[in-house]
Amino acid sequence: MKKMTHNPFLALLLVAGSACAAPAVAGTAYLSQAQLDQVMAALPAPSAPGSAEDQADRAATDRAFAARSQADFSQAEQEEKFDAFAFAPVIGKGFRADKLPHVAALFKEAEHETKEAVDQSKDHWKRLRPCPPASACAMNPEQAAKKSFGYPSGHSSRATVDAILLAQLFPQDADALMQHAHEIGWRRVVKGVHTLQDIYAGREFGQALATDMLASPAFQHDLAAAREELRAAGLAPVPSHAP
């Protein structure tokens, strides 16, 4: 298992440059179950329920929810469902799923595998979500009980994976892409559905998943097709990392 890093882009771009270039069959999964198991095993346990640390973590969500701006809350509502094309404000308006089927297929697979790993981890840790006063959870506890567990945050994990993989196609936007991913995660706290600990765990989790994806021949095969599609679409040309 590769060591997780809080400063991923330089290291991950180097990984992409040295990744195996052997042919791969399109549609092949990027990660094996063994790799998913390794990533999940490396995620540290959340705070013990009811501990002082756990209570402080939940209190921070209560404060963020109480101080929310309408703009941030509305954006969080819009991001309830999102994919890599939600990063178009960073990349440009030409970055659209209907115009880029190879790019869309690559991120659909990456996001699917990320969700599987997140769901397994949530079911393992079974950390309850926060429930700030006057939030949707507090107003409708029966509906809230149907939600998945909170650790790690799926939005934070997926946004991190998307940002790191998008940086392979748009390296000039790497910092802005990661900042956008952080904002997606933060707005889950503003919405009152995750704690900061959930969000930070999602960042660690997403970084580890993306690292292993970048080393996958199947991913590199699909990434090459995505690069060519972007060039043909007239978006900013991206140099190949192939030797």
Short mmCIF file of N, CA, C and O in Angstrom, two decimals, residues 1-119:
data_model
loop_
_atom_site.label_atom_id
_atom_site.label_comp_id
_atom_site.label_asym_id
_atom_site.label_seq_id
_atom_site.Cartn_x
_atom_site.Cartn_y
_atom_site.Cartn_z
N MET A 1 0.85 -1.20 0.00
CA MET A 1 0.00 0.00 0.00
C MET A 1 0.88 1.24 0.00
O MET A 1 1.77 1.37 0.82
N LYS A 2 0.67 2.13 -0.91
CA LYS A 2 1.47 3.35 -0.97
C LYS A 2 1.14 4.27 0.19
O LYS A 2 0.01 4.32 0.64
N LYS A 3 2.12 5.00 0.65
CA LYS A 3 1.89 5.93 1.76
C LYS A 3 1.02 7.08 1.32
O LYS A 3 1.24 7.67 0.27
N MET A 4 -0.01 7.37 2.10
CA MET A 4 -0.89 8.49 1.78
C MET A 4 -0.16 9.80 1.98
O MET A 4 0.69 9.92 2.85
N THR A 5 -0.52 10.79 1.17
CA THR A 5 0.16 12.09 1.27
C THR A 5 -0.87 13.19 1.28
O THR A 5 -1.88 13.11 0.60
N HIS A 6 -0.59 14.23 2.05
CA HIS A 6 -1.50 15.38 2.10
C HIS A 6 -1.20 16.35 0.96
O HIS A 6 -1.87 17.35 0.81
N ASN A 7 -0.17 16.11 0.18
CA ASN A 7 0.24 17.03 -0.88
C ASN A 7 0.41 16.21 -2.15
O ASN A 7 1.53 15.95 -2.58
N PRO A 8 -0.69 15.73 -2.76
CA PRO A 8 -0.61 14.61 -3.69
C PRO A 8 -0.15 14.90 -5.09
O PRO A 8 0.34 14.02 -5.76
N PHE A 9 -0.31 16.09 -5.61
CA PHE A 9 -0.24 16.25 -7.05
C PHE A 9 1.12 15.97 -7.66
O PHE A 9 1.22 15.27 -8.66
N LEU A 10 2.19 16.49 -7.08
CA LEU A 10 3.50 16.24 -7.66
C LEU A 10 3.80 14.75 -7.66
O LEU A 10 4.23 14.18 -8.66
N ALA A 11 3.54 14.09 -6.52
CA ALA A 11 3.82 12.67 -6.43
C ALA A 11 2.97 11.87 -7.41
O ALA A 11 3.45 10.95 -8.06
N LEU A 12 1.70 12.24 -7.54
CA LEU A 12 0.82 11.47 -8.41
C LEU A 12 1.12 11.69 -9.88
O LEU A 12 0.98 10.79 -10.70
N LEU A 13 1.54 12.88 -10.25
CA LEU A 13 1.93 13.12 -11.64
C LEU A 13 3.16 12.30 -11.99
O LEU A 13 3.29 11.80 -13.10
N LEU A 14 4.07 12.12 -11.02
CA LEU A 14 5.23 11.28 -11.24
C LEU A 14 4.82 9.82 -11.38
O LEU A 14 5.37 9.08 -12.20
N VAL A 15 3.84 9.40 -10.57
CA VAL A 15 3.34 8.04 -10.70
C VAL A 15 2.80 7.80 -12.09
O VAL A 15 3.05 6.78 -12.72
N ALA A 16 2.02 8.77 -12.60
CA ALA A 16 1.45 8.61 -13.93
C ALA A 16 2.54 8.52 -14.98
O ALA A 16 2.42 7.77 -15.95
N GLY A 17 3.61 9.26 -14.81
CA GLY A 17 4.68 9.25 -15.78
C GLY A 17 5.40 7.93 -15.83
O GLY A 17 5.93 7.54 -16.87
N SER A 18 5.44 7.19 -14.72
CA SER A 18 6.18 5.95 -14.68
C SER A 18 5.26 4.74 -14.71
O SER A 18 5.71 3.61 -14.60
N ALA A 19 3.95 4.95 -14.87
CA ALA A 19 3.00 3.84 -14.83
C ALA A 19 3.20 2.92 -16.01
O ALA A 19 3.66 3.30 -17.07
N CYS A 20 2.85 1.67 -15.80
CA CYS A 20 3.00 0.67 -16.85
C CYS A 20 2.19 1.05 -18.06
O CYS A 20 1.02 1.40 -17.98
N ALA A 21 2.79 0.96 -19.24
CA ALA A 21 2.13 1.36 -20.47
C ALA A 21 1.66 0.16 -21.27
O ALA A 21 1.35 0.27 -22.45
N ALA A 22 1.62 -1.03 -20.65
CA ALA A 22 1.19 -2.22 -21.36
C ALA A 22 -0.25 -2.07 -21.82
O ALA A 22 -1.05 -1.39 -21.17
N PRO A 23 -0.62 -2.72 -22.94
CA PRO A 23 -1.99 -2.62 -23.42
C PRO A 23 -2.97 -3.14 -22.38
O PRO A 23 -2.68 -4.07 -21.63
N ALA A 24 -4.13 -2.52 -22.33
CA ALA A 24 -5.18 -2.96 -21.41
C ALA A 24 -6.49 -3.01 -22.16
O ALA A 24 -6.66 -2.34 -23.18
N VAL A 25 -7.39 -3.82 -21.68
CA VAL A 25 -8.70 -3.94 -22.31
C VAL A 25 -9.62 -2.87 -21.75
O VAL A 25 -9.79 -2.78 -20.53
N ALA A 26 -10.18 -2.03 -22.62
CA ALA A 26 -11.10 -1.00 -22.16
C ALA A 26 -12.26 -1.64 -21.41
O ALA A 26 -12.77 -2.68 -21.81
N GLY A 27 -12.69 -1.01 -20.35
CA GLY A 27 -13.80 -1.54 -19.57
C GLY A 27 -13.34 -2.40 -18.40
O GLY A 27 -14.15 -2.81 -17.58
N THR A 28 -12.04 -2.70 -18.31
CA THR A 28 -11.50 -3.47 -17.20
C THR A 28 -11.48 -2.60 -15.95
O THR A 28 -11.18 -1.41 -16.01
N ALA A 29 -11.77 -3.22 -14.80
CA ALA A 29 -11.74 -2.47 -13.54
C ALA A 29 -10.34 -1.94 -13.29
O ALA A 29 -9.34 -2.56 -13.64
N TYR A 30 -10.25 -0.78 -12.67
CA TYR A 30 -8.96 -0.17 -12.38
C TYR A 30 -8.32 -0.74 -11.12
O TYR A 30 -7.10 -0.73 -10.98
N LEU A 31 -9.14 -1.18 -10.19
CA LEU A 31 -8.63 -1.68 -8.91
C LEU A 31 -9.15 -3.08 -8.64
O LEU A 31 -10.31 -3.39 -8.92
N SER A 32 -8.30 -3.90 -8.07
CA SER A 32 -8.72 -5.23 -7.65
C SER A 32 -9.32 -5.14 -6.25
O SER A 32 -9.12 -4.16 -5.53
N GLN A 33 -10.02 -6.20 -5.87
CA GLN A 33 -10.57 -6.22 -4.52
C GLN A 33 -9.45 -6.21 -3.48
O GLN A 33 -9.58 -5.60 -2.41
N ALA A 34 -8.33 -6.85 -3.81
CA ALA A 34 -7.19 -6.84 -2.88
C ALA A 34 -6.67 -5.43 -2.65
O ALA A 34 -6.33 -5.05 -1.53
N GLN A 35 -6.64 -4.63 -3.73
CA GLN A 35 -6.21 -3.24 -3.57
C GLN A 35 -7.21 -2.45 -2.74
O GLN A 35 -6.82 -1.64 -1.88
N LEU A 36 -8.49 -2.66 -3.00
CA LEU A 36 -9.51 -1.97 -2.20
C LEU A 36 -9.38 -2.35 -0.73
O LEU A 36 -9.49 -1.49 0.15
N ASP A 37 -9.13 -3.62 -0.47
CA ASP A 37 -8.98 -4.07 0.91
C ASP A 37 -7.79 -3.38 1.58
O ASP A 37 -7.87 -2.99 2.76
N GLN A 38 -6.69 -3.22 0.84
CA GLN A 38 -5.51 -2.56 1.39
C GLN A 38 -5.80 -1.10 1.73
O GLN A 38 -5.39 -0.60 2.78
N VAL A 39 -6.48 -0.41 0.82
CA VAL A 39 -6.80 0.99 1.06
C VAL A 39 -7.72 1.13 2.27
O VAL A 39 -7.52 1.99 3.13
N MET A 40 -8.72 0.26 2.35
CA MET A 40 -9.65 0.34 3.47
C MET A 40 -8.96 0.02 4.79
O MET A 40 -9.24 0.63 5.82
N ALA A 41 -8.00 -0.94 4.76
CA ALA A 41 -7.30 -1.31 5.99
C ALA A 41 -6.39 -0.18 6.47
O ALA A 41 -6.11 -0.08 7.68
N ALA A 42 -5.93 0.67 5.54
CA ALA A 42 -5.03 1.76 5.92
C ALA A 42 -5.75 2.96 6.50
O ALA A 42 -5.12 3.84 7.10
N LEU A 43 -7.07 3.02 6.34
CA LEU A 43 -7.82 4.15 6.88
C LEU A 43 -7.92 4.04 8.39
O LEU A 43 -8.36 3.01 8.91
N PRO A 44 -7.50 5.06 9.13
CA PRO A 44 -7.55 4.96 10.60
C PRO A 44 -8.97 4.95 11.11
O PRO A 44 -9.89 5.45 10.46
N ALA A 45 -9.14 4.40 12.29
CA ALA A 45 -10.47 4.36 12.90
C ALA A 45 -10.92 5.77 13.27
O ALA A 45 -10.11 6.61 13.67
N PRO A 46 -12.22 6.05 13.16
CA PRO A 46 -12.72 7.35 13.60
C PRO A 46 -12.73 7.43 15.13
O PRO A 46 -12.49 6.44 15.83
N SER A 47 -13.01 8.60 15.64
CA SER A 47 -13.10 8.78 17.09
C SER A 47 -14.14 7.84 17.70
O SER A 47 -15.17 7.55 17.08
N ALA A 48 -13.87 7.38 18.89
CA ALA A 48 -14.81 6.50 19.57
C ALA A 48 -16.12 7.25 19.82
O ALA A 48 -16.10 8.41 20.25
N PRO A 49 -17.25 6.60 19.55
CA PRO A 49 -18.54 7.27 19.77
C PRO A 49 -18.68 7.79 21.21
O PRO A 49 -18.39 7.07 22.17
N GLY A 50 -19.08 9.05 21.33
CA GLY A 50 -19.30 9.63 22.64
C GLY A 50 -18.05 10.17 23.32
O GLY A 50 -18.16 10.78 24.39
N SER A 51 -16.88 9.94 22.71
CA SER A 51 -15.65 10.46 23.31
C SER A 51 -15.62 11.98 23.19
O SER A 51 -16.37 12.58 22.41
N ALA A 52 -14.72 12.60 23.95
CA ALA A 52 -14.59 14.06 23.88
C ALA A 52 -14.24 14.50 22.47
O ALA A 52 -14.74 15.51 21.98
N GLU A 53 -13.38 13.73 21.80
CA GLU A 53 -12.99 14.07 20.44
C GLU A 53 -14.18 13.95 19.49
O GLU A 53 -14.39 14.81 18.62
N ASP A 54 -14.96 12.91 19.65
CA ASP A 54 -16.15 12.71 18.82
C ASP A 54 -17.14 13.84 19.04
O ASP A 54 -17.71 14.39 18.08
N GLN A 55 -17.37 14.22 20.27
CA GLN A 55 -18.31 15.29 20.57
C GLN A 55 -17.83 16.62 19.98
O GLN A 55 -18.64 17.41 19.46
N ALA A 56 -16.53 16.89 20.07
CA ALA A 56 -16.00 18.13 19.52
C ALA A 56 -16.14 18.16 18.01
O ALA A 56 -16.44 19.21 17.42
N ASP A 57 -15.95 17.02 17.38
CA ASP A 57 -16.08 16.92 15.93
C ASP A 57 -17.52 17.22 15.50
O ASP A 57 -17.76 17.98 14.55
N ARG A 58 -18.46 16.68 16.22
CA ARG A 58 -19.87 16.91 15.90
C ARG A 58 -20.29 18.34 16.22
O ARG A 58 -21.11 18.94 15.50
N ALA A 59 -19.72 18.90 17.28
CA ALA A 59 -20.03 20.29 17.63
C ALA A 59 -19.56 21.25 16.54
O ALA A 59 -20.20 22.28 16.28
N ALA A 60 -18.44 20.92 15.89
CA ALA A 60 -17.95 21.76 14.80
C ALA A 60 -18.93 21.77 13.63
O ALA A 60 -19.16 22.81 12.99
N THR A 61 -19.55 20.62 13.36
CA THR A 61 -20.58 20.57 12.31
C THR A 61 -21.80 21.40 12.71
O THR A 61 -22.37 22.11 11.89
N ASP A 62 -22.19 21.30 13.98
CA ASP A 62 -23.32 22.11 14.45
C ASP A 62 -23.07 23.59 14.22
O ASP A 62 -23.96 24.33 13.75
N ARG A 63 -21.85 24.03 14.50
CA ARG A 63 -21.53 25.46 14.34
C ARG A 63 -21.50 25.85 12.86
O ARG A 63 -22.01 26.92 12.49
N ALA A 64 -20.93 24.99 12.03
CA ALA A 64 -20.87 25.30 10.60
C ALA A 64 -22.27 25.35 10.00
O ALA A 64 -22.58 26.22 9.18
N PHE A 65 -23.14 24.45 10.43
CA PHE A 65 -24.51 24.44 9.93
C PHE A 65 -25.25 25.70 10.38
O PHE A 65 -25.96 26.33 9.60
N ALA A 66 -25.07 26.08 11.64
CA ALA A 66 -25.75 27.26 12.17
C ALA A 66 -25.28 28.54 11.48
O ALA A 66 -26.07 29.48 11.31
N ALA A 67 -24.03 28.58 11.07
CA ALA A 67 -23.45 29.79 10.45
C ALA A 67 -23.50 29.75 8.92
O ALA A 67 -22.93 30.63 8.27
N ARG A 68 -24.18 28.78 8.35
CA ARG A 68 -24.18 28.58 6.89
C ARG A 68 -24.71 29.81 6.16
O ARG A 68 -25.63 30.48 6.64
N SER A 69 -24.14 30.08 5.01
CA SER A 69 -24.71 31.10 4.13
C SER A 69 -25.71 30.41 3.20
O SER A 69 -25.60 29.21 2.92
N GLN A 70 -26.67 31.17 2.71
CA GLN A 70 -27.65 30.60 1.80
C GLN A 70 -26.98 30.12 0.52
O GLN A 70 -27.35 29.08 -0.04
N ALA A 71 -25.96 30.85 0.08
CA ALA A 71 -25.26 30.48 -1.16
C ALA A 71 -24.57 29.12 -1.00
O ALA A 71 -24.67 28.25 -1.88
N ASP A 72 -23.87 28.95 0.11
CA ASP A 72 -23.17 27.68 0.34
C ASP A 72 -24.16 26.53 0.50
O ASP A 72 -23.94 25.43 -0.01
N PHE A 73 -25.25 26.79 1.22
CA PHE A 73 -26.22 25.72 1.44
C PHE A 73 -26.89 25.33 0.12
O PHE A 73 -27.08 24.14 -0.17
N SER A 74 -27.22 26.32 -0.70
CA SER A 74 -27.83 26.02 -2.01
C SER A 74 -26.87 25.24 -2.89
O SER A 74 -27.28 24.30 -3.59
N GLN A 75 -25.59 25.61 -2.85
CA GLN A 75 -24.60 24.88 -3.64
C GLN A 75 -24.46 23.45 -3.15
O GLN A 75 -24.33 22.51 -3.94
N ALA A 76 -24.51 23.26 -1.84
CA ALA A 76 -24.44 21.91 -1.28
C ALA A 76 -25.62 21.07 -1.74
O ALA A 76 -25.48 19.87 -2.03
N GLU A 77 -26.79 21.70 -1.81
CA GLU A 77 -27.97 20.98 -2.31
C GLU A 77 -27.78 20.55 -3.76
O GLU A 77 -28.11 19.43 -4.14
N GLN A 78 -27.21 21.44 -4.58
CA GLN A 78 -26.98 21.12 -5.98
C GLN A 78 -25.94 20.01 -6.15
O GLN A 78 -25.99 19.25 -7.12
N GLU A 79 -25.02 19.91 -5.19
CA GLU A 79 -23.96 18.92 -5.26
C GLU A 79 -24.35 17.59 -4.63
O GLU A 79 -23.49 16.70 -4.49
N GLU A 80 -25.61 17.43 -4.26
CA GLU A 80 -26.02 16.16 -3.66
C GLU A 80 -25.64 15.01 -4.60
O GLU A 80 -25.22 13.94 -4.15
N LYS A 81 -25.81 15.26 -5.89
CA LYS A 81 -25.32 14.31 -6.89
C LYS A 81 -24.36 15.09 -7.80
O LYS A 81 -24.72 16.15 -8.31
N PHE A 82 -23.16 14.56 -7.98
CA PHE A 82 -22.19 15.24 -8.84
C PHE A 82 -21.25 14.20 -9.44
O PHE A 82 -21.19 13.05 -8.99
N ASP A 83 -20.55 14.62 -10.49
CA ASP A 83 -19.51 13.78 -11.08
C ASP A 83 -18.35 14.67 -11.51
O ASP A 83 -18.30 15.85 -11.14
N ALA A 84 -17.43 14.13 -12.28
CA ALA A 84 -16.24 14.88 -12.66
C ALA A 84 -16.57 16.14 -13.45
O ALA A 84 -15.80 17.11 -13.42
N PHE A 85 -17.70 16.15 -14.13
CA PHE A 85 -18.05 17.31 -14.94
C PHE A 85 -18.53 18.48 -14.09
O PHE A 85 -18.73 19.58 -14.61
N ALA A 86 -18.69 18.26 -12.79
CA ALA A 86 -18.96 19.38 -11.88
C ALA A 86 -17.73 20.26 -11.72
O ALA A 86 -17.82 21.36 -11.16
N PHE A 87 -16.58 19.81 -12.23
CA PHE A 87 -15.36 20.60 -12.19
C PHE A 87 -15.23 21.51 -13.42
O PHE A 87 -14.21 22.17 -13.59
N ALA A 88 -16.26 21.58 -14.23
CA ALA A 88 -16.23 22.45 -15.41
C ALA A 88 -15.94 23.92 -15.08
O ALA A 88 -15.29 24.60 -15.87
N PRO A 89 -16.41 24.46 -13.94
CA PRO A 89 -16.05 25.85 -13.62
C PRO A 89 -14.54 26.08 -13.54
O PRO A 89 -14.08 27.20 -13.77
N VAL A 90 -13.78 25.04 -13.22
CA VAL A 90 -12.32 25.15 -13.19
C VAL A 90 -11.74 24.95 -14.58
O VAL A 90 -10.84 25.68 -15.02
N ILE A 91 -12.26 23.97 -15.31
CA ILE A 91 -11.67 23.56 -16.59
C ILE A 91 -12.15 24.39 -17.76
O ILE A 91 -11.37 24.76 -18.65
N GLY A 92 -13.45 24.71 -17.77
CA GLY A 92 -14.00 25.47 -18.88
C GLY A 92 -15.32 24.90 -19.34
O GLY A 92 -15.61 23.72 -19.14
N LYS A 93 -16.14 25.73 -19.97
CA LYS A 93 -17.50 25.31 -20.32
C LYS A 93 -17.54 24.22 -21.37
O LYS A 93 -18.56 23.55 -21.55
N GLY A 94 -16.44 23.99 -22.11
CA GLY A 94 -16.42 22.92 -23.09
C GLY A 94 -16.28 21.54 -22.48
O GLY A 94 -16.40 20.53 -23.19
N PHE A 95 -16.06 21.48 -21.17
CA PHE A 95 -15.89 20.20 -20.49
C PHE A 95 -17.27 19.65 -20.14
O PHE A 95 -17.82 19.89 -19.08
N ARG A 96 -17.83 18.87 -21.09
CA ARG A 96 -19.21 18.38 -20.97
C ARG A 96 -19.26 16.90 -21.30
O ARG A 96 -18.63 16.43 -22.25
N ALA A 97 -20.04 16.16 -20.52
CA ALA A 97 -20.13 14.71 -20.70
C ALA A 97 -20.67 14.34 -22.07
O ALA A 97 -20.21 13.37 -22.68
N ASP A 98 -21.64 15.09 -22.57
CA ASP A 98 -22.25 14.73 -23.85
C ASP A 98 -21.31 14.95 -25.03
O ASP A 98 -21.52 14.40 -26.11
N LYS A 99 -20.25 15.72 -24.82
CA LYS A 99 -19.28 15.98 -25.88
C LYS A 99 -18.02 15.12 -25.75
O LYS A 99 -17.20 15.08 -26.67
N LEU A 100 -17.86 14.44 -24.60
CA LEU A 100 -16.62 13.74 -24.31
C LEU A 100 -16.91 12.33 -23.77
O LEU A 100 -16.71 12.04 -22.59
N PRO A 101 -17.38 11.43 -24.61
CA PRO A 101 -17.78 10.10 -24.12
C PRO A 101 -16.65 9.28 -23.53
O PRO A 101 -16.87 8.53 -22.57
N HIS A 102 -15.42 9.39 -24.07
CA HIS A 102 -14.31 8.63 -23.49
C HIS A 102 -13.95 9.16 -22.10
O HIS A 102 -13.68 8.37 -21.18
N VAL A 103 -13.94 10.46 -21.96
CA VAL A 103 -13.68 11.06 -20.65
C VAL A 103 -14.78 10.64 -19.68
O VAL A 103 -14.50 10.26 -18.53
N ALA A 104 -16.02 10.71 -20.13
CA ALA A 104 -17.15 10.35 -19.27
C ALA A 104 -17.05 8.89 -18.83
O ALA A 104 -17.32 8.57 -17.66
N ALA A 105 -16.67 7.99 -19.73
CA ALA A 105 -16.57 6.57 -19.39
C ALA A 105 -15.47 6.33 -18.36
O ALA A 105 -15.64 5.53 -17.43
N LEU A 106 -14.34 7.01 -18.53
CA LEU A 106 -13.23 6.86 -17.58
C LEU A 106 -13.67 7.26 -16.18
O LEU A 106 -13.45 6.52 -15.21
N PHE A 107 -14.31 8.41 -16.05
CA PHE A 107 -14.69 8.88 -14.72
C PHE A 107 -15.89 8.12 -14.17
O PHE A 107 -16.00 7.95 -12.94
N LYS A 108 -16.73 7.61 -15.03
CA LYS A 108 -17.84 6.77 -14.53
C LYS A 108 -17.28 5.54 -13.84
O LYS A 108 -17.76 5.14 -12.77
N GLU A 109 -16.27 4.92 -14.45
CA GLU A 109 -15.66 3.73 -13.84
C GLU A 109 -14.93 4.08 -12.55
O GLU A 109 -15.07 3.40 -11.54
N ALA A 110 -14.13 5.15 -12.59
CA ALA A 110 -13.38 5.55 -11.40
C ALA A 110 -14.33 5.89 -10.25
O ALA A 110 -14.08 5.51 -9.09
N GLU A 111 -15.40 6.59 -10.54
CA GLU A 111 -16.35 6.98 -9.50
C GLU A 111 -17.13 5.78 -8.98
O GLU A 111 -17.44 5.70 -7.78
N HIS A 112 -17.41 4.83 -9.87
CA HIS A 112 -18.10 3.61 -9.44
C HIS A 112 -17.24 2.81 -8.46
O HIS A 112 -17.72 2.37 -7.40
N GLU A 113 -15.97 2.66 -8.79
CA GLU A 113 -15.08 1.91 -7.92
C GLU A 113 -14.85 2.64 -6.60
O GLU A 113 -14.73 2.01 -5.55
N THR A 114 -14.79 3.96 -6.66
CA THR A 114 -14.66 4.75 -5.44
C THR A 114 -15.88 4.55 -4.54
O THR A 114 -15.75 4.36 -3.33
N LYS A 115 -17.06 4.58 -5.14
CA LYS A 115 -18.28 4.40 -4.35
C LYS A 115 -18.31 3.02 -3.69
O LYS A 115 -18.71 2.89 -2.51
N GLU A 116 -17.89 2.00 -4.41
CA GLU A 116 -17.88 0.66 -3.83
C GLU A 116 -16.98 0.61 -2.59
O GLU A 116 -17.34 0.04 -1.57
N ALA A 117 -15.80 1.21 -2.72
CA ALA A 117 -14.86 1.22 -1.60
C ALA A 117 -15.41 2.02 -0.43
O ALA A 117 -15.29 1.62 0.74
N VAL A 118 -16.00 3.17 -0.72
CA VAL A 118 -16.58 4.01 0.33
C VAL A 118 -17.70 3.28 1.05
O VAL A 118 -17.77 3.27 2.29
N ASP A 119 -18.59 2.65 0.28
CA ASP A 119 -19.72 1.94 0.90
C ASP A 119 -19.23 0.82 1.82
O ASP A 119 -19.77 0.63 2.91
#
